[in-house]
Amino acid sequence: MSNTISDMFRMEDLRKKIFITLLLLAVTRIGTVIPVPGVDPVNLKNYFLIQSQSSNIGLTEYLNFFSGGAFSNFSLFTLGVMPYISMQIIVQLLMLIVPTLKKWSEDADGRRKLQKLNRYGTIVVCLLQSFVVTVYARSIQSSGYNVITIDIVPFTLISMLTVTAGSMALVWLGEKITQFGIGNGISLLIYAGIVARIPSAISVMIQGIKDGQINIFAVIAVLIVFIVVVALVVCEQEGERKIPVNYAKRVVGRKMYGAQSSYIPFKINPSGVIPVIFASAILSFPLQIAGALGPNVRWLQTFANWLDPQKAPYIIIYTVLIIAFAFFYTQVSLNPVEMSKQIRDNGGSVPGVRSEKLEEYLTKVLNRIVLPGSLFLAFIALIPTIIQLIFKFPASVAMLFGGTSLIILVGVDIETMKQVESVMKMHHHEGFMGQKKIKSKGL
């Protein structure tokens, strides 16, 4: 491992990518502690300090999870990258019912148009969510905490513009990480926000043990479960089923190519962490609106209480959304119709499957793989709720022991390590995930 890490920094191109990634991630962490103009950070901190003592996963803790603590600071990056992810979900759903958008996704010019549509739509979503954040700030102000130091109208306009600009800056930084750094930029931004919250969660847990609020044996039991779940998540992320494909002899030009045997690797979880992120983004939007406007609108307050993350309606909707997005994203990324068409066009066949039944066979295999994978994702995502209900852990601690955070951390780790390894293999190095052969002395 030490040799691999030292080799990473000996390669100039890989070293440059790593430093660019770390630098841009550091910039995003600085933005999470700079409050928007017109906010008193001291009174705001006192308010959320009292709120953090609650054992429930409320609106603040839920939104802090994806913004890396930026929401409780009312910072430049209050909304994080969730508006961008929400807009991507909307565009992908529209592609199913709008043929023009589907056609755009098939060529380079069309994809550039889709990218512009995503960005413009993100601005609209940011403006809506930033307005809700200002309403939430006003509700804090009315509760006796002087968190707003200027008039309401200027504060609303300045906050909406500042928070929207901050979210778009985050999207831009994420794209630059993808382009010039290592790993997927948007995923790494969420990853960095989760990692940044680990020290404070550990501090809360230690203080809870000292105060007698958390049982030390419960902590040990949860840590053991955490290690087991991490191992299961890694197996689930890396597990795959190989569909054998045989290609007959064919003539291309004046050359004849011999028969070949290959396979199609179907992962147990082809969509990775996307279903969990999408489901969380969908639920965070109504929770944000209901939590901010609820004190002034009775039916919204009722809705916010009904959609509490620890209650059955939220758990059921969250589970259904994860399963639905797992199937949806798999059908988009691994289209059985296109795959079967490519196999037939190249003279390939799957042993034991008739050519006209190939599409049906691939669809059946994908559905059988995706269902248990999505159910496993949903179970992992609900671990924080189980930990809170059984062991009475604080929300900030429970959300880091499993659930969405664990899936994102493991998934982004694996994908980033694969990209690092691909660069290292170009330089004839084995990398992190290389398999070393053990030879006996006799041989």
Coordinates of C-alpha atoms in Angstrom, one line a residue:
M1 CA 0.0 0.0 0.0
S2 CA 2.8 2.4 0.9
N3 CA 4.6 1.7 -2.4
T4 CA 1.4 2.3 -4.3
I5 CA 0.8 5.7 -2.6
S6 CA 4.4 6.7 -3.3
D7 CA 4.0 5.6 -6.9
M8 CA 0.9 7.8 -7.3
F9 CA 2.8 10.9 -6.5
R10 CA 5.8 10.0 -8.7
M11 CA 3.5 10.2 -11.8
E12 CA 3.3 13.8 -12.9
D13 CA -0.1 13.6 -14.6
L14 CA -1.7 11.7 -11.7
R15 CA -0.1 13.9 -9.1
K16 CA -1.4 17.0 -10.9
K17 CA -5.0 15.5 -11.0
I18 CA -4.9 14.7 -7.3
F19 CA -3.6 18.2 -6.3
I20 CA -6.2 19.9 -8.5
T21 CA -9.0 17.7 -6.9
L22 CA -7.8 18.5 -3.3
L23 CA -7.5 22.2 -4.1
L24 CA -11.0 22.5 -5.5
L25 CA -12.5 20.5 -2.7
A26 CA -10.8 22.8 -0.2
V27 CA -12.4 25.8 -1.9
T28 CA -15.8 24.2 -1.5
R29 CA -15.2 23.6 2.2
I30 CA -14.2 27.3 2.7
G31 CA -17.5 28.4 1.1
T32 CA -19.5 26.3 3.6
V33 CA -18.5 28.5 6.5
I34 CA -18.9 32.0 4.9
P35 CA -22.5 33.2 5.8
V36 CA -24.6 35.1 3.4
P37 CA -24.8 38.9 3.9
G38 CA -27.3 40.0 6.6
V39 CA -26.9 36.9 8.8
D40 CA -25.6 37.0 12.4
P41 CA -23.5 33.8 12.7
V42 CA -23.3 33.9 16.5
N43 CA -27.1 33.9 17.1
L44 CA -27.5 31.4 14.2
K45 CA -25.0 29.0 15.9
N46 CA -26.8 29.3 19.2
Y47 CA -30.1 28.4 17.6
F48 CA -28.8 25.3 15.8
L49 CA -26.9 24.3 18.9
I50 CA -30.2 23.9 20.8
Q51 CA -31.7 22.2 17.8
S52 CA -28.9 19.7 17.6
Q53 CA -29.7 18.3 21.1
S54 CA -32.9 16.8 19.7
S55 CA -32.9 13.1 19.0
N56 CA -34.9 13.4 15.8
I57 CA -33.6 13.8 12.2
G58 CA -35.2 17.1 11.5
L59 CA -35.0 19.3 8.5
T60 CA -31.7 20.9 9.5
E61 CA -29.8 17.6 10.0
Y62 CA -31.3 16.2 6.8
L63 CA -30.2 19.1 4.6
N64 CA -26.9 19.5 6.4
F65 CA -26.1 15.9 5.4
F66 CA -25.9 16.8 1.7
S67 CA -24.5 20.3 2.1
G68 CA -21.7 19.3 4.4
G69 CA -22.9 21.5 7.3
A70 CA -23.5 24.5 5.0
F71 CA -27.2 24.8 5.7
S72 CA -26.9 25.4 9.4
N73 CA -24.4 28.2 8.6
F74 CA -26.6 29.8 6.0
S75 CA -23.5 29.9 3.9
L76 CA -22.8 30.6 0.3
F77 CA -23.2 26.9 -0.5
T78 CA -26.4 26.4 1.6
L79 CA -28.2 24.3 -1.0
G80 CA -25.1 22.4 -2.1
V81 CA -25.4 20.5 -5.4
M82 CA -28.9 19.0 -4.7
P83 CA -30.7 21.5 -7.0
Y84 CA -28.5 20.4 -9.9
I85 CA -29.2 16.7 -9.1
S86 CA -33.0 17.4 -8.8
M87 CA -32.9 19.1 -12.3
Q88 CA -31.1 16.1 -13.7
I89 CA -33.9 13.8 -12.4
I90 CA -36.5 16.1 -14.0
V91 CA -34.7 16.1 -17.4
Q92 CA -34.2 12.3 -17.4
L93 CA -37.9 11.8 -16.6
L94 CA -38.9 14.2 -19.4
M95 CA -36.7 12.3 -21.8
L96 CA -39.2 9.4 -21.4
I97 CA -42.2 11.5 -22.6
V98 CA -40.6 14.1 -24.8
P99 CA -39.1 12.6 -28.0
T100 CA -37.0 15.7 -28.8
L101 CA -35.1 15.4 -25.5
K102 CA -34.4 11.7 -26.2
K103 CA -33.1 12.6 -29.6
W104 CA -30.8 15.2 -28.2
S105 CA -29.1 12.6 -26.0
E106 CA -28.0 10.6 -29.0
D107 CA -25.5 13.1 -30.4
A108 CA -22.9 15.6 -29.2
D109 CA -24.8 18.8 -30.1
G110 CA -27.9 17.5 -28.5
R111 CA -26.0 16.6 -25.3
R112 CA -24.7 20.2 -25.1
K113 CA -28.3 21.4 -25.4
L114 CA -29.3 19.1 -22.6
Q115 CA -26.4 20.4 -20.5
K116 CA -27.6 24.0 -21.0
L117 CA -31.2 22.9 -20.1
N118 CA -29.8 21.3 -16.9
R119 CA -28.0 24.5 -15.9
Y120 CA -30.9 26.9 -16.6
G121 CA -33.3 24.6 -14.8
T122 CA -30.9 24.5 -11.9
I123 CA -31.0 28.2 -11.6
V124 CA -34.8 28.1 -11.4
V125 CA -34.7 25.4 -8.8
C126 CA -32.1 27.3 -6.8
L127 CA -34.2 30.5 -6.8
L128 CA -37.2 28.5 -5.5
Q129 CA -35.3 26.7 -2.8
S130 CA -33.3 29.8 -1.8
F131 CA -36.6 31.7 -1.2
V132 CA -37.8 28.9 1.0
V133 CA -34.5 29.2 3.0
T134 CA -35.1 32.9 3.5
V135 CA -38.6 32.1 4.8
Y136 CA -37.0 29.6 7.2
A137 CA -34.6 32.3 8.4
R138 CA -37.6 34.6 9.1
S139 CA -39.3 31.9 11.1
I140 CA -36.1 31.6 13.2
Q141 CA -36.1 35.4 13.6
S142 CA -39.7 35.4 14.8
S143 CA -38.9 32.7 17.4
G144 CA -36.7 35.2 19.3
Y145 CA -33.2 34.7 17.7
N146 CA -32.0 37.8 15.9
V147 CA -30.3 36.0 13.0
I148 CA -31.2 38.6 10.4
T149 CA -29.4 41.9 10.8
I150 CA -30.9 43.8 7.8
D151 CA -34.4 44.5 6.5
I152 CA -36.4 41.5 5.3
V153 CA -36.8 42.6 1.6
P154 CA -33.1 43.3 1.0
F155 CA -32.2 40.1 2.9
T156 CA -34.5 38.0 0.8
L157 CA -33.2 39.4 -2.5
I158 CA -29.5 39.2 -1.5
S159 CA -29.8 35.7 0.0
M160 CA -31.6 34.4 -3.1
L161 CA -28.9 35.7 -5.4
T162 CA -26.0 34.7 -3.2
V163 CA -27.2 31.2 -2.5
T164 CA -28.1 30.6 -6.2
A165 CA -24.7 31.9 -7.3
G166 CA -23.1 29.6 -4.7
S167 CA -24.9 26.5 -5.9
M168 CA -24.0 27.3 -9.6
A169 CA -20.3 27.8 -8.5
L170 CA -20.4 24.4 -6.8
V171 CA -21.7 22.8 -10.0
W172 CA -18.9 24.6 -12.0
L173 CA -16.3 23.4 -9.5
G174 CA -17.7 19.8 -9.7
E175 CA -17.4 19.9 -13.5
K176 CA -13.8 21.2 -13.3
I177 CA -12.9 18.3 -10.9
T178 CA -14.4 15.8 -13.4
Q179 CA -12.5 17.5 -16.3
F180 CA -9.1 18.2 -14.7
G181 CA -9.0 16.2 -11.5
I182 CA -9.7 12.6 -10.6
G183 CA -13.2 11.1 -10.0
N184 CA -16.7 12.3 -10.5
G185 CA -16.8 16.0 -9.4
I186 CA -20.4 16.2 -8.2
S187 CA -20.2 12.9 -6.3
L188 CA -16.9 14.0 -4.7
L189 CA -18.5 17.2 -3.5
I190 CA -21.2 15.2 -1.6
Y191 CA -18.4 12.8 -0.4
A192 CA -16.3 15.7 1.0
G193 CA -19.3 17.1 2.8
I194 CA -20.0 13.8 4.5
V195 CA -16.3 13.3 5.5
A196 CA -16.2 16.8 6.9
R197 CA -19.0 16.0 9.3
I198 CA -17.3 12.8 10.8
P199 CA -15.1 14.7 13.4
S200 CA -18.1 16.5 14.9
A201 CA -20.1 13.3 14.9
I202 CA -17.4 11.5 16.8
S203 CA -17.2 14.4 19.2
V204 CA -20.9 14.2 19.8
M205 CA -20.7 10.5 20.4
I206 CA -17.8 10.7 22.9
Q207 CA -19.7 13.5 24.8
G208 CA -22.8 11.3 24.8
I209 CA -20.8 8.4 26.3
K210 CA -19.4 10.7 29.0
D211 CA -22.8 12.0 29.9
G212 CA -24.3 8.5 30.0
Q213 CA -26.7 9.2 27.1
I214 CA -25.1 6.6 24.9
N215 CA -24.2 3.1 26.0
I216 CA -20.6 2.1 25.2
F217 CA -21.7 -1.5 24.5
A218 CA -24.2 -0.1 22.0
V219 CA -21.4 1.8 20.3
I220 CA -19.3 -1.3 20.0
A221 CA -22.3 -3.3 18.6
V222 CA -23.0 -0.6 16.1
L223 CA -19.3 -0.4 15.0
I224 CA -19.3 -4.2 14.4
V225 CA -22.5 -3.9 12.3
F226 CA -20.9 -0.9 10.5
I227 CA -17.8 -3.0 9.5
V228 CA -20.0 -5.9 8.3
V229 CA -22.3 -3.6 6.3
V230 CA -19.2 -1.9 4.7
A231 CA -18.0 -5.3 3.6
L232 CA -21.5 -6.2 2.2
V233 CA -21.7 -2.9 0.4
V234 CA -18.3 -3.5 -1.3
C235 CA -19.4 -7.0 -2.4
E236 CA -22.7 -5.6 -3.7
Q237 CA -20.9 -2.8 -5.6
E238 CA -18.4 -5.1 -7.1
G239 CA -20.5 -8.2 -7.7
E240 CA -21.5 -9.0 -11.2
R241 CA -23.1 -11.7 -13.4
K242 CA -21.3 -12.5 -16.6
I243 CA -23.5 -13.3 -19.6
P244 CA -21.4 -15.4 -22.2
V245 CA -21.5 -14.2 -25.8
N246 CA -20.1 -16.1 -28.8
Y247 CA -19.2 -14.4 -32.0
A248 CA -19.1 -16.4 -35.3
K249 CA -16.4 -16.0 -38.0
R250 CA -17.0 -12.8 -40.1
V251 CA -15.4 -11.1 -43.0
V252 CA -14.6 -7.4 -42.7
G253 CA -13.2 -6.0 -46.0
R254 CA -10.5 -8.5 -47.1
K255 CA -9.9 -9.8 -43.6
M256 CA -11.5 -12.7 -41.9
Y257 CA -11.9 -12.6 -38.2
G258 CA -12.1 -15.9 -36.2
A259 CA -14.7 -16.9 -33.7
Q260 CA -14.5 -15.2 -30.4
S261 CA -16.0 -15.7 -27.0
S262 CA -16.7 -12.8 -24.7
Y263 CA -19.2 -11.9 -21.9
I264 CA -21.4 -9.0 -20.8
P265 CA -20.8 -8.0 -17.2
F266 CA -24.0 -7.2 -15.4
K267 CA -23.3 -5.7 -12.0
I268 CA -25.6 -6.5 -9.1
N269 CA -26.1 -2.8 -8.6
P270 CA -25.5 -1.2 -12.1
S271 CA -26.8 2.2 -10.9
G272 CA -24.4 2.5 -8.0
V273 CA -25.2 5.3 -5.5
I274 CA -27.5 7.1 -8.0
P275 CA -30.8 5.8 -6.7
V276 CA -30.1 6.8 -3.2
I277 CA -29.0 10.3 -4.1
F278 CA -32.0 10.8 -6.4
A279 CA -34.5 9.5 -3.8
S280 CA -32.9 11.8 -1.2
A281 CA -33.0 14.7 -3.5
I282 CA -36.7 14.2 -4.3
L283 CA -37.7 14.0 -0.7
S284 CA -35.5 16.8 0.5
F285 CA -37.4 19.4 -1.6
P286 CA -40.9 18.9 -0.1
L287 CA -39.3 18.5 3.4
Q288 CA -37.5 21.8 2.9
I289 CA -40.7 23.6 1.8
A290 CA -42.9 22.0 4.5
G291 CA -40.3 22.7 7.2
A292 CA -39.9 26.4 6.3
L293 CA -43.5 27.3 5.5
G294 CA -45.1 24.9 8.0
P295 CA -45.2 27.3 11.0
N296 CA -47.3 29.7 8.9
V297 CA -49.4 27.2 7.0
R298 CA -51.3 24.6 9.1
W299 CA -51.6 21.9 6.4
L300 CA -47.9 22.2 5.5
Q301 CA -47.1 21.7 9.2
T302 CA -49.2 18.6 9.2
F303 CA -47.5 17.4 6.0
A304 CA -44.1 17.9 7.5
N305 CA -45.1 15.9 10.6
W306 CA -46.5 13.2 8.4
L307 CA -43.3 13.0 6.3
D308 CA -41.0 12.7 9.4
P309 CA -37.9 10.6 8.5
Q310 CA -38.5 8.3 11.4
K311 CA -42.2 7.5 10.6
A312 CA -43.6 4.8 8.3
P313 CA -44.8 7.1 5.4
Y314 CA -41.3 8.5 4.8
I315 CA -39.7 5.0 5.1
I316 CA -42.1 3.5 2.6
I317 CA -41.8 6.4 0.1
Y318 CA -38.0 6.4 0.4
T319 CA -37.8 2.6 -0.2
V320 CA -40.1 2.8 -3.2
L321 CA -38.2 5.7 -4.7
I322 CA -34.9 3.9 -4.3
I323 CA -36.2 0.7 -6.0
A324 CA -37.9 2.7 -8.8
F325 CA -34.8 4.8 -9.5
A326 CA -32.6 1.7 -9.5
F327 CA -34.8 0.1 -12.3
F328 CA -35.2 3.4 -14.1
Y329 CA -31.4 4.2 -14.2
T330 CA -30.5 0.6 -15.1
Q331 CA -32.9 0.7 -18.1
V332 CA -31.4 4.0 -19.2
S333 CA -27.8 3.0 -18.9
L334 CA -28.2 -0.7 -19.9
N335 CA -30.9 -0.7 -22.5
P336 CA -31.6 -4.4 -23.4
V337 CA -33.0 -3.5 -26.8
E338 CA -29.9 -1.7 -27.9
M339 CA -27.6 -4.4 -26.4
S340 CA -29.4 -7.2 -28.2
K341 CA -29.3 -5.2 -31.4
Q342 CA -25.6 -4.7 -31.2
I343 CA -25.0 -8.4 -30.4
R344 CA -27.0 -9.5 -33.5
D345 CA -25.4 -6.9 -35.7
N346 CA -21.9 -8.2 -34.8
G347 CA -22.9 -11.8 -35.4
G348 CA -23.0 -12.7 -31.7
S349 CA -25.3 -15.0 -29.8
V350 CA -25.9 -16.1 -26.2
P351 CA -25.6 -19.9 -25.7
G352 CA -29.0 -21.5 -25.2
V353 CA -31.0 -18.3 -26.2
R354 CA -32.7 -17.8 -29.5
S355 CA -31.8 -14.6 -31.4
E356 CA -35.4 -13.3 -31.3
K357 CA -35.6 -14.0 -27.6
L358 CA -32.3 -12.2 -26.7
E359 CA -34.0 -8.9 -25.7
E360 CA -36.4 -10.7 -23.4
Y361 CA -33.7 -12.8 -21.9
L362 CA -31.4 -9.8 -21.1
T363 CA -34.4 -7.9 -19.6
K364 CA -35.3 -10.9 -17.4
V365 CA -31.7 -11.2 -16.2
L366 CA -31.4 -7.5 -15.4
N367 CA -34.7 -7.5 -13.5
R368 CA -33.6 -10.5 -11.4
I369 CA -30.3 -8.7 -10.6
V370 CA -31.6 -5.2 -10.0
L371 CA -34.4 -6.2 -7.6
P372 CA -32.3 -7.7 -4.8
G373 CA -29.6 -5.0 -5.4
S374 CA -32.2 -2.2 -4.9
L375 CA -33.7 -3.9 -1.9
F376 CA -30.3 -4.1 -0.3
L377 CA -29.7 -0.4 -1.1
A378 CA -33.0 0.5 0.6
F379 CA -32.1 -1.6 3.6
I380 CA -28.8 0.2 4.0
A381 CA -30.4 3.6 3.6
L382 CA -32.7 2.9 6.5
I383 CA -30.0 1.9 8.9
P384 CA -29.8 5.3 10.6
T385 CA -33.5 5.2 11.5
I386 CA -33.0 1.7 12.9
I387 CA -30.0 2.8 15.0
Q388 CA -31.9 5.8 16.4
L389 CA -35.0 3.8 17.3
I390 CA -33.1 1.0 18.9
F391 CA -30.0 2.6 20.4
K392 CA -31.2 6.2 20.8
F393 CA -28.2 7.7 19.0
P394 CA -28.1 11.4 18.1
A395 CA -29.1 12.2 14.5
S396 CA -25.7 13.5 13.5
V397 CA -24.1 10.2 14.7
A398 CA -26.7 7.8 13.3
M399 CA -26.6 9.3 9.8
L400 CA -22.9 8.6 9.6
F401 CA -23.0 4.9 10.8
G402 CA -25.0 3.8 7.8
G403 CA -27.6 4.7 5.3
T404 CA -27.0 7.1 2.4
S405 CA -23.7 8.3 3.8
L406 CA -22.2 4.8 3.9
I407 CA -23.4 4.0 0.4
I408 CA -22.0 7.2 -1.0
L409 CA -18.7 6.9 0.8
V410 CA -18.1 3.3 -0.4
G411 CA -19.4 3.9 -3.9
V412 CA -17.4 7.1 -4.5
D413 CA -14.3 5.5 -2.9
I414 CA -14.5 2.5 -5.3
E415 CA -15.1 4.6 -8.4
T416 CA -12.3 7.0 -7.6
M417 CA -9.8 4.2 -6.8
K418 CA -10.7 2.6 -10.2
Q419 CA -9.9 5.9 -12.0
V420 CA -6.6 6.2 -10.1
E421 CA -5.8 2.6 -11.0
S422 CA -6.6 3.1 -14.7
V423 CA -4.1 6.0 -14.8
M424 CA -1.5 3.9 -12.9
K425 CA -1.9 1.0 -15.3
M426 CA -1.1 3.4 -18.2
H427 CA 2.3 3.7 -16.5
H428 CA 2.6 -0.1 -16.0
H429 CA 1.8 0.0 -12.3
E430 CA -0.5 -2.5 -10.6
G431 CA -2.5 0.1 -8.5
F432 CA -4.6 -0.3 -5.3
M433 CA -6.9 -3.1 -6.6
G434 CA -4.4 -5.2 -8.4
Q435 CA -4.2 -8.9 -7.4
K436 CA -0.8 -10.2 -6.3
K437 CA -0.1 -13.8 -7.0
I438 CA 1.4 -15.9 -4.2
K439 CA 3.9 -18.4 -5.2
S440 CA 5.2 -21.3 -3.1
K441 CA 8.9 -21.9 -2.5
G442 CA 8.8 -25.2 -4.3
L443 CA 7.7 -23.5 -7.5

